[in-house]
Amino acid sequence: MKSEDIVLGILSETSASGYEIKQKFSTIFANFYNASFGSVYPILHVLEKQEKITVELIFQEGKPNKKVYSITERGRKAFKQYLYSNIEQEKIKWDFMVRLFYADALSIADQQILVKKEIKTREIEISKLEQLKKEQWENKMDKFQIFSFELGIKQKRLLIDELKEFLGILGN
């Protein structure tokens, strides 16, 4: 799976600006894919060069002009090919877990701070995702998107519950 595949997936649903695509990476896809803001525009450039997407310049009065990207038939075929390709093995890079693994080198107070920060981070993520779902996605998601979204939230809640339980162990 590459970021290009996800961008094609986003554009297969609706045309979007680079900013709107990045918002999806940092919100709904944050449960299972990480892409930096700086990577979106180079991806769009490559996909346009490959004729998998087109770009339309929208003139806006009082604001910078806006580029809106749309998927082409070639892009739809490439995305469909991705959907039928072999599923790659999951790749995990989780800085918190590495730090937690070696947290015995920290003071008890710092161990507790580490865990509490992760709990707070996950609570904020859940809150943002639930708000966005309510405001923007609720009636636009199909059953597979809802399942993916809800599974990501459940994983975050499970982690919070486990970390809170672990905090009790650290307190003793």
PDB file of C-alpha atoms in Angstrom:
ATOM      1  CA  MET A   1       0.000   0.000   0.000  1.00  0.00           C
ATOM      2  CA  LYS A   2       1.280   3.396  -0.933  1.00  0.00           C
ATOM      3  CA  SER A   3      -0.031   6.857  -0.239  1.00  0.00           C
ATOM      4  CA  GLU A   4      -0.861   7.069  -3.947  1.00  0.00           C
ATOM      5  CA  ASP A   5      -3.366   4.238  -3.511  1.00  0.00           C
ATOM      6  CA  ILE A   6      -5.129   6.068  -0.714  1.00  0.00           C
ATOM      7  CA  VAL A   7      -5.218   9.345  -2.658  1.00  0.00           C
ATOM      8  CA  LEU A   8      -6.822   7.502  -5.584  1.00  0.00           C
ATOM      9  CA  GLY A   9      -9.320   5.985  -3.145  1.00  0.00           C
ATOM     10  CA  ILE A  10     -10.215   9.403  -1.762  1.00  0.00           C
ATOM     11  CA  LEU A  11     -10.632  10.845  -5.244  1.00  0.00           C
ATOM     12  CA  SER A  12     -12.709   7.848  -6.350  1.00  0.00           C
ATOM     13  CA  GLU A  13     -15.361   9.078  -3.917  1.00  0.00           C
ATOM     14  CA  THR A  14     -15.248  12.781  -4.797  1.00  0.00           C
ATOM     15  CA  SER A  15     -13.029  15.480  -6.235  1.00  0.00           C
ATOM     16  CA  ALA A  16     -10.983  17.243  -3.576  1.00  0.00           C
ATOM     17  CA  SER A  17      -8.311  19.850  -2.951  1.00  0.00           C
ATOM     18  CA  GLY A  18      -4.890  18.901  -1.626  1.00  0.00           C
ATOM     19  CA  TYR A  19      -5.887  20.313   1.747  1.00  0.00           C
ATOM     20  CA  GLU A  20      -9.042  18.182   1.864  1.00  0.00           C
ATOM     21  CA  ILE A  21      -7.024  15.080   0.984  1.00  0.00           C
ATOM     22  CA  LYS A  22      -4.515  15.837   3.748  1.00  0.00           C
ATOM     23  CA  GLN A  23      -7.381  16.286   6.208  1.00  0.00           C
ATOM     24  CA  LYS A  24      -8.497  12.736   5.477  1.00  0.00           C
ATOM     25  CA  PHE A  25      -4.964  11.443   6.090  1.00  0.00           C
ATOM     26  CA  SER A  26      -4.797  13.238   9.434  1.00  0.00           C
ATOM     27  CA  THR A  27      -8.291  12.256  10.551  1.00  0.00           C
ATOM     28  CA  ILE A  28     -10.103   9.218   9.244  1.00  0.00           C
ATOM     29  CA  PHE A  29      -7.022   7.422   7.912  1.00  0.00           C
ATOM     30  CA  ALA A  30      -4.976   8.228  11.028  1.00  0.00           C
ATOM     31  CA  ASN A  31      -6.335   5.005  12.529  1.00  0.00           C
ATOM     32  CA  PHE A  32      -4.396   2.926  10.022  1.00  0.00           C
ATOM     33  CA  TYR A  33      -2.134   5.026   7.814  1.00  0.00           C
ATOM     34  CA  ASN A  34       0.338   7.817   8.456  1.00  0.00           C
ATOM     35  CA  ALA A  35       1.323  10.349   5.791  1.00  0.00           C
ATOM     36  CA  SER A  36       2.890  13.750   6.277  1.00  0.00           C
ATOM     37  CA  PHE A  37       1.294  16.928   4.969  1.00  0.00           C
ATOM     38  CA  GLY A  38       4.355  17.498   2.787  1.00  0.00           C
ATOM     39  CA  SER A  39       3.873  14.171   1.008  1.00  0.00           C
ATOM     40  CA  VAL A  40       0.392  14.869  -0.362  1.00  0.00           C
ATOM     41  CA  TYR A  41       1.319  17.460  -2.976  1.00  0.00           C
ATOM     42  CA  PRO A  42       4.241  15.485  -4.457  1.00  0.00           C
ATOM     43  CA  ILE A  43       1.893  12.470  -4.701  1.00  0.00           C
ATOM     44  CA  LEU A  44      -0.699  14.576  -6.500  1.00  0.00           C
ATOM     45  CA  HIS A  45       1.981  15.805  -8.898  1.00  0.00           C
ATOM     46  CA  VAL A  46       3.094  12.230  -9.683  1.00  0.00           C
ATOM     47  CA  LEU A  47      -0.484  10.998 -10.155  1.00  0.00           C
ATOM     48  CA  GLU A  48      -1.229  13.920 -12.482  1.00  0.00           C
ATOM     49  CA  LYS A  49       1.920  13.166 -14.495  1.00  0.00           C
ATOM     50  CA  GLN A  50       0.806   9.512 -14.748  1.00  0.00           C
ATOM     51  CA  GLU A  51      -2.610  10.760 -15.982  1.00  0.00           C
ATOM     52  CA  LYS A  52      -4.382   9.054 -13.104  1.00  0.00           C
ATOM     53  CA  ILE A  53      -5.845  12.362 -11.922  1.00  0.00           C
ATOM     54  CA  THR A  54      -6.639  15.744 -13.416  1.00  0.00           C
ATOM     55  CA  VAL A  55      -6.499  19.148 -11.776  1.00  0.00           C
ATOM     56  CA  GLU A  56      -8.843  22.097 -12.174  1.00  0.00           C
ATOM     57  CA  LEU A  57      -7.880  25.559 -11.023  1.00  0.00           C
ATOM     58  CA  ILE A  58     -10.762  27.264  -9.230  1.00  0.00           C
ATOM     59  CA  PHE A  59     -10.474  31.043  -9.081  1.00  0.00           C
ATOM     60  CA  GLN A  60     -11.538  32.496  -5.744  1.00  0.00           C
ATOM     61  CA  GLU A  61     -12.047  36.150  -5.056  1.00  0.00           C
ATOM     62  CA  GLY A  62     -10.159  37.423  -2.032  1.00  0.00           C
ATOM     63  CA  LYS A  63      -8.462  34.047  -1.515  1.00  0.00           C
ATOM     64  CA  PRO A  64      -5.691  32.134  -3.253  1.00  0.00           C
ATOM     65  CA  ASN A  65      -6.835  30.046  -6.221  1.00  0.00           C
ATOM     66  CA  LYS A  66      -7.753  26.481  -5.353  1.00  0.00           C
ATOM     67  CA  LYS A  67      -6.674  23.318  -7.165  1.00  0.00           C
ATOM     68  CA  VAL A  68      -9.305  20.589  -7.213  1.00  0.00           C
ATOM     69  CA  TYR A  69      -8.200  17.094  -8.165  1.00  0.00           C
ATOM     70  CA  SER A  70     -10.349  14.443  -9.836  1.00  0.00           C
ATOM     71  CA  ILE A  71      -9.644  10.832 -10.671  1.00  0.00           C
ATOM     72  CA  THR A  72      -9.430   9.723 -14.315  1.00  0.00           C
ATOM     73  CA  GLU A  73     -10.442   6.380 -15.786  1.00  0.00           C
ATOM     74  CA  ARG A  74      -6.759   5.355 -15.683  1.00  0.00           C
ATOM     75  CA  GLY A  75      -6.722   6.275 -11.975  1.00  0.00           C
ATOM     76  CA  ARG A  76      -9.887   4.257 -11.316  1.00  0.00           C
ATOM     77  CA  LYS A  77      -8.313   1.222 -12.987  1.00  0.00           C
ATOM     78  CA  ALA A  78      -5.115   1.656 -10.936  1.00  0.00           C
ATOM     79  CA  PHE A  79      -7.131   1.925  -7.715  1.00  0.00           C
ATOM     80  CA  LYS A  80      -9.188  -1.145  -8.586  1.00  0.00           C
ATOM     81  CA  GLN A  81      -5.950  -3.015  -9.333  1.00  0.00           C
ATOM     82  CA  TYR A  82      -4.670  -2.005  -5.874  1.00  0.00           C
ATOM     83  CA  LEU A  83      -7.863  -3.331  -4.248  1.00  0.00           C
ATOM     84  CA  TYR A  84      -7.319  -6.724  -5.897  1.00  0.00           C
ATOM     85  CA  SER A  85      -3.581  -6.907  -5.190  1.00  0.00           C
ATOM     86  CA  ASN A  86      -2.110  -8.977  -2.351  1.00  0.00           C
ATOM     87  CA  ILE A  87      -2.470  -7.413   1.081  1.00  0.00           C
ATOM     88  CA  GLU A  88       0.851  -6.282   2.501  1.00  0.00           C
ATOM     89  CA  GLN A  89       1.890  -7.324   5.973  1.00  0.00           C
ATOM     90  CA  GLU A  90       1.201  -4.675   8.602  1.00  0.00           C
ATOM     91  CA  LYS A  91       4.110  -2.360   9.389  1.00  0.00           C
ATOM     92  CA  ILE A  92       4.168  -0.872  12.841  1.00  0.00           C
ATOM     93  CA  LYS A  93       6.274   2.013  14.096  1.00  0.00           C
ATOM     94  CA  TRP A  94       5.002   3.079  17.485  1.00  0.00           C
ATOM     95  CA  ASP A  95       7.325   5.381  19.369  1.00  0.00           C
ATOM     96  CA  PHE A  96       5.264   5.265  22.565  1.00  0.00           C
ATOM     97  CA  MET A  97       5.599   1.481  22.816  1.00  0.00           C
ATOM     98  CA  VAL A  98       9.373   1.613  22.355  1.00  0.00           C
ATOM     99  CA  ARG A  99       9.602   4.190  25.147  1.00  0.00           C
ATOM    100  CA  LEU A 100       7.270   2.139  27.330  1.00  0.00           C
ATOM    101  CA  PHE A 101       9.366  -0.973  26.696  1.00  0.00           C
ATOM    102  CA  TYR A 102      12.401   0.837  28.130  1.00  0.00           C
ATOM    103  CA  ALA A 103      10.521   2.889  30.717  1.00  0.00           C
ATOM    104  CA  ASP A 104      12.149   0.995  33.590  1.00  0.00           C
ATOM    105  CA  ALA A 105      15.072   3.401  33.087  1.00  0.00           C
ATOM    106  CA  LEU A 106      12.763   6.298  34.100  1.00  0.00           C
ATOM    107  CA  SER A 107      11.655   7.365  37.547  1.00  0.00           C
ATOM    108  CA  ILE A 108       8.198   6.213  38.681  1.00  0.00           C
ATOM    109  CA  ALA A 109       6.921   9.774  38.254  1.00  0.00           C
ATOM    110  CA  ASP A 110       8.236   9.943  34.680  1.00  0.00           C
ATOM    111  CA  GLN A 111       6.779   6.520  33.895  1.00  0.00           C
ATOM    112  CA  GLN A 112       3.384   7.765  35.057  1.00  0.00           C
ATOM    113  CA  ILE A 113       3.751  10.955  33.005  1.00  0.00           C
ATOM    114  CA  LEU A 114       4.603   8.895  29.912  1.00  0.00           C
ATOM    115  CA  VAL A 115       1.491   6.753  30.305  1.00  0.00           C
ATOM    116  CA  LYS A 116      -0.794   9.682  31.179  1.00  0.00           C
ATOM    117  CA  LYS A 117       0.378  11.610  28.103  1.00  0.00           C
ATOM    118  CA  GLU A 118      -0.462   8.658  25.866  1.00  0.00           C
ATOM    119  CA  ILE A 119      -3.901   8.340  27.462  1.00  0.00           C
ATOM    120  CA  LYS A 120      -4.546  12.040  26.905  1.00  0.00           C
ATOM    121  CA  THR A 121      -3.306  11.866  23.295  1.00  0.00           C
ATOM    122  CA  ARG A 122      -5.633   8.960  22.512  1.00  0.00           C
ATOM    123  CA  GLU A 123      -8.598  10.641  24.236  1.00  0.00           C
ATOM    124  CA  ILE A 124      -8.066  13.756  22.119  1.00  0.00           C
ATOM    125  CA  GLU A 125      -7.804  11.648  18.953  1.00  0.00           C
ATOM    126  CA  ILE A 126     -11.079   9.872  19.761  1.00  0.00           C
ATOM    127  CA  SER A 127     -12.822  13.145  20.516  1.00  0.00           C
ATOM    128  CA  LYS A 128     -11.684  14.699  17.213  1.00  0.00           C
ATOM    129  CA  LEU A 129     -12.658  11.634  15.212  1.00  0.00           C
ATOM    130  CA  GLU A 130     -16.108  11.407  16.796  1.00  0.00           C
ATOM    131  CA  GLN A 131     -16.701  15.121  16.202  1.00  0.00           C
ATOM    132  CA  LEU A 132     -15.663  14.861  12.550  1.00  0.00           C
ATOM    133  CA  LYS A 133     -17.850  11.820  12.055  1.00  0.00           C
ATOM    134  CA  LYS A 134     -20.810  13.671  13.489  1.00  0.00           C
ATOM    135  CA  GLU A 135     -20.203  16.883  11.535  1.00  0.00           C
ATOM    136  CA  GLN A 136     -18.951  15.604   8.192  1.00  0.00           C
ATOM    137  CA  TRP A 137     -19.017  11.861   7.591  1.00  0.00           C
ATOM    138  CA  GLU A 138     -21.920  10.280   9.416  1.00  0.00           C
ATOM    139  CA  ASN A 139     -24.332  10.081   6.490  1.00  0.00           C
ATOM    140  CA  LYS A 140     -21.634   9.724   3.834  1.00  0.00           C
ATOM    141  CA  MET A 141     -19.907   6.535   5.019  1.00  0.00           C
ATOM    142  CA  ASP A 142     -20.712   3.065   3.754  1.00  0.00           C
ATOM    143  CA  LYS A 143     -20.751   0.020   6.043  1.00  0.00           C
ATOM    144  CA  PHE A 144     -17.065  -0.785   5.384  1.00  0.00           C
ATOM    145  CA  GLN A 145     -15.962   2.763   6.154  1.00  0.00           C
ATOM    146  CA  ILE A 146     -18.044   2.823   9.332  1.00  0.00           C
ATOM    147  CA  PHE A 147     -16.573  -0.526  10.427  1.00  0.00           C
ATOM    148  CA  SER A 148     -12.988   0.665   9.775  1.00  0.00           C
ATOM    149  CA  PHE A 149     -13.628   3.926  11.561  1.00  0.00           C
ATOM    150  CA  GLU A 150     -15.315   2.324  14.577  1.00  0.00           C
ATOM    151  CA  LEU A 151     -12.654  -0.394  14.865  1.00  0.00           C
ATOM    152  CA  GLY A 152      -9.957   2.295  15.056  1.00  0.00           C
ATOM    153  CA  ILE A 153     -11.843   4.064  17.848  1.00  0.00           C
ATOM    154  CA  LYS A 154     -12.383   0.793  19.732  1.00  0.00           C
ATOM    155  CA  GLN A 155      -8.648   0.054  19.517  1.00  0.00           C
ATOM    156  CA  LYS A 156      -7.872   3.479  20.967  1.00  0.00           C
ATOM    157  CA  ARG A 157     -10.418   2.965  23.773  1.00  0.00           C
ATOM    158  CA  LEU A 158      -8.995  -0.468  24.565  1.00  0.00           C
ATOM    159  CA  LEU A 159      -5.509   1.030  24.754  1.00  0.00           C
ATOM    160  CA  ILE A 160      -6.768   3.763  27.102  1.00  0.00           C
ATOM    161  CA  ASP A 161      -8.427   1.173  29.363  1.00  0.00           C
ATOM    162  CA  GLU A 162      -5.286  -0.965  29.457  1.00  0.00           C
ATOM    163  CA  LEU A 163      -3.047   2.041  30.163  1.00  0.00           C
ATOM    164  CA  LYS A 164      -5.315   3.204  32.987  1.00  0.00           C
ATOM    165  CA  GLU A 165      -5.138  -0.264  34.508  1.00  0.00           C
ATOM    166  CA  PHE A 166      -1.353  -0.220  34.105  1.00  0.00           C
ATOM    167  CA  LEU A 167      -1.210   3.171  35.857  1.00  0.00           C
ATOM    168  CA  GLY A 168      -2.718   1.436  38.884  1.00  0.00           C
ATOM    169  CA  ILE A 169       0.137  -1.066  38.814  1.00  0.00           C
ATOM    170  CA  LEU A 170       2.699   1.738  38.523  1.00  0.00           C
ATOM    171  CA  GLY A 171       1.170   3.522  41.505  1.00  0.00           C
ATOM    172  CA  ASN A 172       1.935   0.585  43.824  1.00  0.00           C
TER     173      ASN A 172
END
